[in-house]
Each structure stands twice: as structure tokens, then as C-alpha cells.
Short mmCIF file of C-alpha atoms and ligand atoms in Angstrom, two decimals:
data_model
loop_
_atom_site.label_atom_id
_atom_site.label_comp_id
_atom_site.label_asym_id
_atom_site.label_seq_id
_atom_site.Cartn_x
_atom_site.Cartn_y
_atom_site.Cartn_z
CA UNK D 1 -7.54 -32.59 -22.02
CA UNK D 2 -5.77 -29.92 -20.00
CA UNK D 3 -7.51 -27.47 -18.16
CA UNK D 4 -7.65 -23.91 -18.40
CA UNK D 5 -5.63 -22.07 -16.16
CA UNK D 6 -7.23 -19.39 -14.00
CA UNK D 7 -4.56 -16.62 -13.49
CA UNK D 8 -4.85 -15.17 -9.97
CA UNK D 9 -1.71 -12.89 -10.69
CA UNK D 10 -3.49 -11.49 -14.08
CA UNK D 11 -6.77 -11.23 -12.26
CA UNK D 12 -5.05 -9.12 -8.93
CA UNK D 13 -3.78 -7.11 -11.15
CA UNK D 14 -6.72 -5.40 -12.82
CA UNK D 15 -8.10 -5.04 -9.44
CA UNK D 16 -5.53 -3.48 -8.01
CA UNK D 17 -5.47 -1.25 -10.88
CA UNK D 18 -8.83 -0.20 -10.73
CA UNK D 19 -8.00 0.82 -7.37
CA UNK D 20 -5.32 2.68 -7.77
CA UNK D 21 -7.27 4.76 -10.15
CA UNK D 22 -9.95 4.37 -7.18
CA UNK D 23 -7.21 6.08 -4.84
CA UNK D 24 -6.48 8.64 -6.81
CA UNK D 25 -9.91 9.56 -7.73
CA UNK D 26 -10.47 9.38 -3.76
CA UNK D 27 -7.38 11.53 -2.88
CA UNK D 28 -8.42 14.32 -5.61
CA UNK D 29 -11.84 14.44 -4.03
CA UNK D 30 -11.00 14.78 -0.59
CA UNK D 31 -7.04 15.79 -0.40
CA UNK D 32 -6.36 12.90 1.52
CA UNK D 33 -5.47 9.27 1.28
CA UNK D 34 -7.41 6.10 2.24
CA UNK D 35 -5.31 4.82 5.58
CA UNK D 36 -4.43 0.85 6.76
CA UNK D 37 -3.26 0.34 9.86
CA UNK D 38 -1.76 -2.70 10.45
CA UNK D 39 -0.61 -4.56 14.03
CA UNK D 40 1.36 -6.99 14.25
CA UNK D 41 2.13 -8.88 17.61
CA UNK D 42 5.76 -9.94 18.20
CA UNK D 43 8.14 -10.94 15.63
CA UNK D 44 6.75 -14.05 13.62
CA UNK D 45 8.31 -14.37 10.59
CA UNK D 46 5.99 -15.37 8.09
CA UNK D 47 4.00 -12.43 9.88
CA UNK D 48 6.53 -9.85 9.27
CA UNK D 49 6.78 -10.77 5.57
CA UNK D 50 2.89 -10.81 4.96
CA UNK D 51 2.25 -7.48 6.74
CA UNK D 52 5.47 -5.88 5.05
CA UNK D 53 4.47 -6.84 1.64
CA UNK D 54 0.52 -5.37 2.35
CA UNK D 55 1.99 -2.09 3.26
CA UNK D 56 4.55 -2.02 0.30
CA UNK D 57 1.12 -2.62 -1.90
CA UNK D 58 -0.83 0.15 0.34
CA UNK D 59 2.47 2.30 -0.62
CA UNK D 60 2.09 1.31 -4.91
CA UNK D 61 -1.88 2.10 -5.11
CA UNK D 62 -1.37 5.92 -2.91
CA UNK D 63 -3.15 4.16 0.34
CA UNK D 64 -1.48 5.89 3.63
CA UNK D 65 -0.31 2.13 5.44
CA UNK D 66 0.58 2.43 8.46
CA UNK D 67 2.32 -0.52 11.04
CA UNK D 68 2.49 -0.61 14.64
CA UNK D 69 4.09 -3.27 16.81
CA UNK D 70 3.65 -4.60 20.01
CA UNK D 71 5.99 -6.59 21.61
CA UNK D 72 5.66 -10.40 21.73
CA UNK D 73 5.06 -10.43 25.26
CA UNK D 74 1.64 -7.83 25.23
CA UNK D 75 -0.85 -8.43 27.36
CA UNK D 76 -4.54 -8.23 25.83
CA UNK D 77 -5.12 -5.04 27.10
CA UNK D 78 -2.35 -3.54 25.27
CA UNK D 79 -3.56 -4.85 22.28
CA UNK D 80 -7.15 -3.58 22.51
CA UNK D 81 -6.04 -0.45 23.76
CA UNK D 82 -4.29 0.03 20.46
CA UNK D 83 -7.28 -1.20 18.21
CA UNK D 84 -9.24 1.49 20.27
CA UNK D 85 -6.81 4.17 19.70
CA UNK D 86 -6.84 3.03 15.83
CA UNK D 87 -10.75 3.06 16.02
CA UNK D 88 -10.49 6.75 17.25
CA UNK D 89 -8.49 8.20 14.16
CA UNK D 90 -9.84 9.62 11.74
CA UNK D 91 -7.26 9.36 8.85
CA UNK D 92 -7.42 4.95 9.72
CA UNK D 93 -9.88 3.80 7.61
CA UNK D 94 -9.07 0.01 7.79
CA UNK D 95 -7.27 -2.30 10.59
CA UNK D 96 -5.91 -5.09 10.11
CA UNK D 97 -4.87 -7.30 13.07
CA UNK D 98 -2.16 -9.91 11.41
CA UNK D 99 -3.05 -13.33 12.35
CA UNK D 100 -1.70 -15.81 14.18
CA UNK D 101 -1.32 -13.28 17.93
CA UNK D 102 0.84 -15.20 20.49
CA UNK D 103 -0.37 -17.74 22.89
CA UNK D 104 -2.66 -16.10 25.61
CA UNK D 105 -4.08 -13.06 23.47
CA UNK D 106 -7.17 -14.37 22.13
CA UNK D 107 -7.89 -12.88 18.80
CA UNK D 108 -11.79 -13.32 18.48
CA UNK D 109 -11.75 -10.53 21.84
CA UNK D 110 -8.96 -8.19 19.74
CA UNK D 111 -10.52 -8.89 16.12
CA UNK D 112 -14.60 -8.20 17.72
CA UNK D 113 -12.71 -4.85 19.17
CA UNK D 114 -12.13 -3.50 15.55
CA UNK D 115 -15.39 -1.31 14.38
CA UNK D 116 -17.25 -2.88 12.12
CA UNK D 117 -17.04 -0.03 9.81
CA UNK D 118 -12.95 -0.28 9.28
CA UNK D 119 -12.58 -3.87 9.53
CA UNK D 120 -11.47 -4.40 5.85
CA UNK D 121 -10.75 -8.60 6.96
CA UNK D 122 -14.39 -8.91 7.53
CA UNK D 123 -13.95 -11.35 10.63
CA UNK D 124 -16.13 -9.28 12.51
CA UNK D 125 -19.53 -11.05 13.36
CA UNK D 126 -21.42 -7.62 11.96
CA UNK D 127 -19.71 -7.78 8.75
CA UNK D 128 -20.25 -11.66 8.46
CA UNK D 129 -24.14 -10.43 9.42
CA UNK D 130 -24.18 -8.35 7.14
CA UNK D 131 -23.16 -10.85 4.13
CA UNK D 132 -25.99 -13.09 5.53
CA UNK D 133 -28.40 -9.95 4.71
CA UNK D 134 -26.84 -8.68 1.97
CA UNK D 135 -26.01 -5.62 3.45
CA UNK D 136 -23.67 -4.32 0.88
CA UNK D 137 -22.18 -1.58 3.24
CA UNK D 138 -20.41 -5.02 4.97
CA UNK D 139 -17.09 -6.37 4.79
CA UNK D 140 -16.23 -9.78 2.91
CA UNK D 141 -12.98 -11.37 3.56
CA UNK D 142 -10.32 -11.04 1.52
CA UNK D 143 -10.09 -14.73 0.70
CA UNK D 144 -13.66 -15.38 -0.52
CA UNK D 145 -13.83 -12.00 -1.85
CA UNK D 146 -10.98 -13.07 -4.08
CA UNK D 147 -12.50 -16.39 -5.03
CA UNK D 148 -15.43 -14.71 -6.33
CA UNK D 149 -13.49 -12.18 -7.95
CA UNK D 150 -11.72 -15.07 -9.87
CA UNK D 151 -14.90 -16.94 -10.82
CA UNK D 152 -16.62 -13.68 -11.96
CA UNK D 153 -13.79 -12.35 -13.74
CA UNK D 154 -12.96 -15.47 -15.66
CA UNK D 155 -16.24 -15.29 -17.17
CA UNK D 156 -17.50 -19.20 -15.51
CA UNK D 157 -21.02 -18.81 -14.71
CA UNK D 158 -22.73 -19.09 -11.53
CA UNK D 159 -26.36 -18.83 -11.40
CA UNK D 160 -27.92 -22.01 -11.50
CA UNK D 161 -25.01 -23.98 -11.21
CA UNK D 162 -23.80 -26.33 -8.40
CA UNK D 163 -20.90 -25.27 -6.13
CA UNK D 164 -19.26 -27.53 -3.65
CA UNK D 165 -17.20 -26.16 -1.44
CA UNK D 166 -15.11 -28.11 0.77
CA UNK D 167 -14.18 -26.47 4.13
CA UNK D 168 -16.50 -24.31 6.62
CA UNK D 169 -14.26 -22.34 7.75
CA UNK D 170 -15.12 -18.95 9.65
CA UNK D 171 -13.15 -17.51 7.46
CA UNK D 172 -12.83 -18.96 4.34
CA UNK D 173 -15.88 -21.61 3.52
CA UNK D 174 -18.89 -19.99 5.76
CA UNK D 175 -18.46 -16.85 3.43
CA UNK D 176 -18.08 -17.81 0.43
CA UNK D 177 -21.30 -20.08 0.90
CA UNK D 178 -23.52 -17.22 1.86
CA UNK D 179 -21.23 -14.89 -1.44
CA UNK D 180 -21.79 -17.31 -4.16
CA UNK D 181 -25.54 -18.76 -3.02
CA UNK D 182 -26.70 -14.87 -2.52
CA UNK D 183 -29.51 -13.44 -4.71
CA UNK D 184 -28.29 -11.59 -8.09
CA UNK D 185 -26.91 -11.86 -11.09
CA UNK D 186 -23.28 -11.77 -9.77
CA UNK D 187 -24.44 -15.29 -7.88
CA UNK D 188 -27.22 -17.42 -7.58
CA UNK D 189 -25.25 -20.83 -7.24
CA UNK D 190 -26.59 -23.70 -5.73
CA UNK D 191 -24.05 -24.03 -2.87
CA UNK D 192 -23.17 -27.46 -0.78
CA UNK D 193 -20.76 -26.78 1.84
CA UNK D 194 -18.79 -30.18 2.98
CA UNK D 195 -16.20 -30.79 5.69
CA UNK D 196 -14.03 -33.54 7.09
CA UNK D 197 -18.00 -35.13 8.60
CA UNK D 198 -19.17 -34.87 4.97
CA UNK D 199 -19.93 -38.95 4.24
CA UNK D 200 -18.63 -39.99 0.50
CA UNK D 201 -16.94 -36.62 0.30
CA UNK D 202 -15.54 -37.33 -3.69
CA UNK D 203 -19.32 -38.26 -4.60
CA UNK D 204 -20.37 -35.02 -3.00
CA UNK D 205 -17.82 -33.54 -4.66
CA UNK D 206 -17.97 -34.98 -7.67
CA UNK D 207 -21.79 -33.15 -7.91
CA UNK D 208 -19.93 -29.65 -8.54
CA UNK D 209 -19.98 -27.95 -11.67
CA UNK D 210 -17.42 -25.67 -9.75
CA UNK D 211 -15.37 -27.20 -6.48
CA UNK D 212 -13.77 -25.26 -4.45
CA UNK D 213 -10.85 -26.57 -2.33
CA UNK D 214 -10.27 -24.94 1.70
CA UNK D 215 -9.50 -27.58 3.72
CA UNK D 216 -5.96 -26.63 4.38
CA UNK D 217 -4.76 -30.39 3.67
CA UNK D 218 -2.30 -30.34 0.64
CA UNK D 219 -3.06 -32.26 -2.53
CA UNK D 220 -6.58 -33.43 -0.68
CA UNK D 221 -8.51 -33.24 -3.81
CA UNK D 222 -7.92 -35.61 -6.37
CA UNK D 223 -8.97 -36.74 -9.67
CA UNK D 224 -11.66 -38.96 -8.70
CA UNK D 225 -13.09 -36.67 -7.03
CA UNK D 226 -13.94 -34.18 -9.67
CA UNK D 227 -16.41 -34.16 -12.56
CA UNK D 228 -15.11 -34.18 -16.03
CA UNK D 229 -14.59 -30.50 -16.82
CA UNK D 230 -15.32 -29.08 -13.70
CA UNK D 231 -13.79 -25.87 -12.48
CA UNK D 232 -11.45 -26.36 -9.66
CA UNK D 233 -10.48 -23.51 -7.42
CA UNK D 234 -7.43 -24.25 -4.91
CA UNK D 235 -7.44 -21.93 -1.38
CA UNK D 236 -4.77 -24.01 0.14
CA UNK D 237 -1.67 -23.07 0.74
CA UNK D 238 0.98 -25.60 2.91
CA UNK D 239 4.35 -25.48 3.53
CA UNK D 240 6.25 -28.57 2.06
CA UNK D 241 9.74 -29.34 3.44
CA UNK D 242 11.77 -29.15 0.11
CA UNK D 243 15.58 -28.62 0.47
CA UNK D 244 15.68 -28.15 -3.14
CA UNK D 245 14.70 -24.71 -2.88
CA UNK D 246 16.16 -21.59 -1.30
CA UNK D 247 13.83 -20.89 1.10
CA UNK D 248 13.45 -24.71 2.39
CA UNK D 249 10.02 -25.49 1.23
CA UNK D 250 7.65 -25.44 -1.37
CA UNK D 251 3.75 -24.42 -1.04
CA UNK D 252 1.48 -27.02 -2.03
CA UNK D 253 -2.73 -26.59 -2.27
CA UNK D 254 -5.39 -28.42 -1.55
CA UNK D 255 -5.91 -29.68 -4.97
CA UNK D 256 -3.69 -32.75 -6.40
CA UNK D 257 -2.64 -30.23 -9.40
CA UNK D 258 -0.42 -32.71 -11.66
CA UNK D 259 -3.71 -35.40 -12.07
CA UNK D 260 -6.62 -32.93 -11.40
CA UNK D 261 -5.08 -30.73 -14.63
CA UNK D 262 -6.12 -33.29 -16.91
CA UNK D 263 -9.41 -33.36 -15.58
CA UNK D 264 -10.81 -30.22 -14.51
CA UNK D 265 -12.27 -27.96 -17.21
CA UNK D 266 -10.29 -24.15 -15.48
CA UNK D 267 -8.46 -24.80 -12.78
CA UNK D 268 -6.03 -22.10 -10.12
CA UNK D 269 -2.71 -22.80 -9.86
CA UNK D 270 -0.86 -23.06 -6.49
CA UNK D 271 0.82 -20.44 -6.29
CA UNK D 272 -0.26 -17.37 -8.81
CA UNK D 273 -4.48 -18.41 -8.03
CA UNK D 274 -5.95 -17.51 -5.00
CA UNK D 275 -3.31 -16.19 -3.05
CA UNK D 276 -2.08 -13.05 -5.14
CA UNK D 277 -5.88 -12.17 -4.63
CA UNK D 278 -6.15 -11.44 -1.18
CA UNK D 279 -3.85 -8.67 -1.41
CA UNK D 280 -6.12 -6.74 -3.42
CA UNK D 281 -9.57 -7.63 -2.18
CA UNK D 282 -7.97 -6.06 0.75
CA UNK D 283 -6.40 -2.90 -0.97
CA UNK D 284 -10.43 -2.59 -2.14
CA UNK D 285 -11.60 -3.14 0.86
CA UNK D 286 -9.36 -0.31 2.43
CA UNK D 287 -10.62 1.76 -0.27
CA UNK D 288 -14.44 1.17 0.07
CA UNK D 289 -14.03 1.93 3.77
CA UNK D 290 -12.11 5.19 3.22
CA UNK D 291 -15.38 6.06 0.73
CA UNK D 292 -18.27 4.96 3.18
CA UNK D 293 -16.46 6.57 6.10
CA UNK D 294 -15.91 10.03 3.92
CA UNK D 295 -19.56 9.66 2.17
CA UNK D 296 -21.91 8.31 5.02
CA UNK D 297 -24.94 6.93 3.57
N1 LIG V 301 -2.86 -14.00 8.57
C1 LIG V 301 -2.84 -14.68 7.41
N2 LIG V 301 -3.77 -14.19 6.56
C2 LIG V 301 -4.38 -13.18 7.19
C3 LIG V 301 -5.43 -12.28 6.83
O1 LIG V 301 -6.00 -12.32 5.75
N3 LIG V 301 -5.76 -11.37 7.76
C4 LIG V 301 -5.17 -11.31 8.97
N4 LIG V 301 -5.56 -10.39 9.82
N5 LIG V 301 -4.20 -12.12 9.34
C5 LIG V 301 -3.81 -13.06 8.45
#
């Protein structure tokens, strides 16, 4: 049997779409546009490309994105002092701080100094908080957002069902534990959260009706170690050495794709899953910002 495959392009799409409308129903109302800043530290590569192709996006769906740079050699103060200023305006509605900062800034102190209330990555501890009360004026991460998002979307149930996911990650696993094992009908999993202390890992895994692969070790997850029809979501995303392609490597996931296939029930490709995803849990994020900071409750 071959599994299913869970289209993370197809699935970013129709959010972003309902976005854009979003946007435009936003700009109409108040004659002006949702606004991202983004900062970017220095001049990492991969960091240049990520944060240009966010504010092409913010640019397609009518958001105002907007991208300041400090040089590579900021101190901390500099950058704070800019995430204050950025607090301060009133046409920013999101920030977004582009991970990794150099050595010697240290990016819990400049990610904590974003206000809660425009911090559309939802690393801030009140937004993270807030998901543990299911506050739903909070901030989930673009990553587990977008997991959900493909779960939901691809019509696999939740409620009731076991969910392992592998990885506790501040960012990635920790959320998506407290998003998928939340009360309601968009939820209501039974949730087991293992990591690299987890003992007989593929049995625990094995236990998921749905697994869900963030451990940020490439083709981790194999076919052993998932249940006959399972669905199997893949977060990972490494950089292979290949000299067969142009740019020099290949992205691999977490999830042993060619043997897994046969096995899992749905499973997300690596790329075109997870990744295109984050892109536009964050373009909705932006936008839900720009409407609680317009329409206070
Ligand atoms: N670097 C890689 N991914 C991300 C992200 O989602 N947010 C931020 N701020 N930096 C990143």
C-alpha cells in the first residue's frame, strides 16, 4: 500500500487565499494595511532568502512588509532598541525577529522584548501561556500552527485519537502538544510527547494513530517504527550535501520517506508538507494581529 500524500503546497494555498481576501476585507474597513516588520541581523544567507521570500508573500496577500537590518556586528542594545521602536508604531502589527542572531546577541532577551500582542512567531512566553489556557487572543507558532492546519484540513481526525509526537521543542513539539491535546472539537487528541530520553522510542511510537516527526535528525523515523496506516507528519528539514544539484544539497526530513510510504496510511512529503505552511500561518498571524490591534476586545 502507498500512502496518501498530504499536500502542504495545496493546503498553504487556500490559507493564504483566505487571507488575502482577509486583507482586503481588512484594508476596505480601515483604509490601511496589516504591517510585518521584519529584522534581520547581519547577512546570513539562508536568512536573507527566508526573510526575502516572507516579505515577497506579505507583498502578494496586500500586507505592508517591512525589513530592517542591522549590521552583523550589533550590540544587543541596538537590537532591542529597534524591537522597541517597532513596538511603538502603530502601522507594525507583527515582528518578526529572523532566527539564528549572531553569536553574543541572545535571542530569548530580543524575542521576550517583542509585545506579546504583535509577536505573530508566538515564541513569546505570554503567547505560549496563553496556548496553555486557551486564550485564543494568543499567538501559535507558525510551525505547529501549520501542522494542525494540515491535519485539520486533510480531514484525519483527532479527538480521541493517539498522537505521538517526537521532539519537545520550545518551538515546535511543546506547542503542538498543548494545540492538538486542547479541549474542542478542532482537538481533543490524546498526546505523548517523546524525545531523544524517550526508552523504546519505535514502540512508543509505534502507539500513534498520527506521529509526528521534529527531531531535526534526517530520515530518523523509520518503518518499524510506525503502525500500519498511521499518519505520518514530517517537520524536519536538513541540509544533505548533494553535488548533484544546483544549489549543493538536498533537504531531507525526519521521516525515512522511500520505506515509511509503503507503510503509513497519509503521509507529508519533504519538501511541499510542512514547510510551505509556515509561510502562511504567519501571513494569518500578521493578519489576526492587525484585527485584534484595530478591534480591541
Ligand atoms: N528562522 C527559521 N525559521 C524561523 C521562524 O519561523 N521565525 C523566526 N523568527 N526565525 C526563523
Amino acid at each position: 500500500m502507498s500512502a496518501k500524500i498530504l499536500d502542504g503546497k495545496a493546503i498553504s494555498e487556500q490559507v493564504l487565499q483566505e487571507t488575502r481576501q482577509g486583507v482586503a476585507e481588512f484594508r476596505t474597513k480601515h483604509g490601511f494595511a496589516p504591517g510585518l516588520a521584519f529584522v534581520r541581523v547581519g547577512e546570513d544567507p539562508a536568512s536573507r532568502v527566508y526573510v526575502g521570500a516572507k516579505a515577497k508573500m506579505c507583498e502578494r496577500l496586500g500586507i505592508l512588509g517591512q525589513t530592517f537590518v542591522l549590521p552583523a556586528a550589533a550590540s544587543e542594545a541596538q537590537a532591542l532598541d529597534l524591537v522597541a521602536s517597532l513596538n511603538a508604531q502603530k502601522n507594525v502589527h507583527g515582528i518578526l525577529v529572523q532566527s539564528p542572531l549572531p553569536d553574543g546577541l541572545r535571542e530569548d532577551a530580543v524575542f521576550e522584548t517583542i509585545s506579546p500582542e504583535k509577536d505573530v512567531d508566538g515564541f513569546h512566553p505570554m503567547n505560549l501561556g496563553k496556548l496553555v489556557v486557551g486564550d485564543p487572543t494568543g499567538f501559535v507558532a507558525c510551525t505547529p500552527a501549520g501542522v494542525h492546519q494540515i491535519l485539520l484540513r486533510s480531514g484525519i481526525p483527532l479527538a480521541g485519537r493517539r498522537v505521538v509526537i517526537l521532539g519537545r521543542s520550545r518551538i515546535v513539539g511543546k506547542p503542538l502538544a498543548l494545540l492538538l491535546s486542547a479541549k474542542g472539537k478542532e482537538a481533543d487528541a490524546t498526546v505523548t510527547l517523546a524525545h531523544s530520553r524517550t526508552s523504546d522510542l519505535p514502540a512508543v511510537a509505534r502507539e500513534g494513530d498520527i506521529v509526528i516527526a521534529a527531531i531535526g535528525k534526517n530520515r530518523f523515523v523509520t518503518a518499524d517504527m510506525v503502525r500500519e496506516g498511521a499518519t505520518v507528519v514530517d517537520v524536519g528539514i536538513t541540509r544533505v550535501p548533494d553535488t548533484a544539484k544546483k544549489a549543493g544539497y538536498r533537504i531531507e526530513g525526519d521521516v525515512d520517506f522511500a520505506t515509511v510510504s509503503h507503510k503509513a496510511g497519509a503521509i507529508t512529503p519533504v519538501p511541499g508538507g510542512v514547510g510551505p505552511m509556515t509561510i502562511a500561518m504567519l501571513m494569518a498571524n500578521t493578519l489576526k494581529a492587525a484585527k485584534l490591534q484595530a478591534d480591541p476586545r
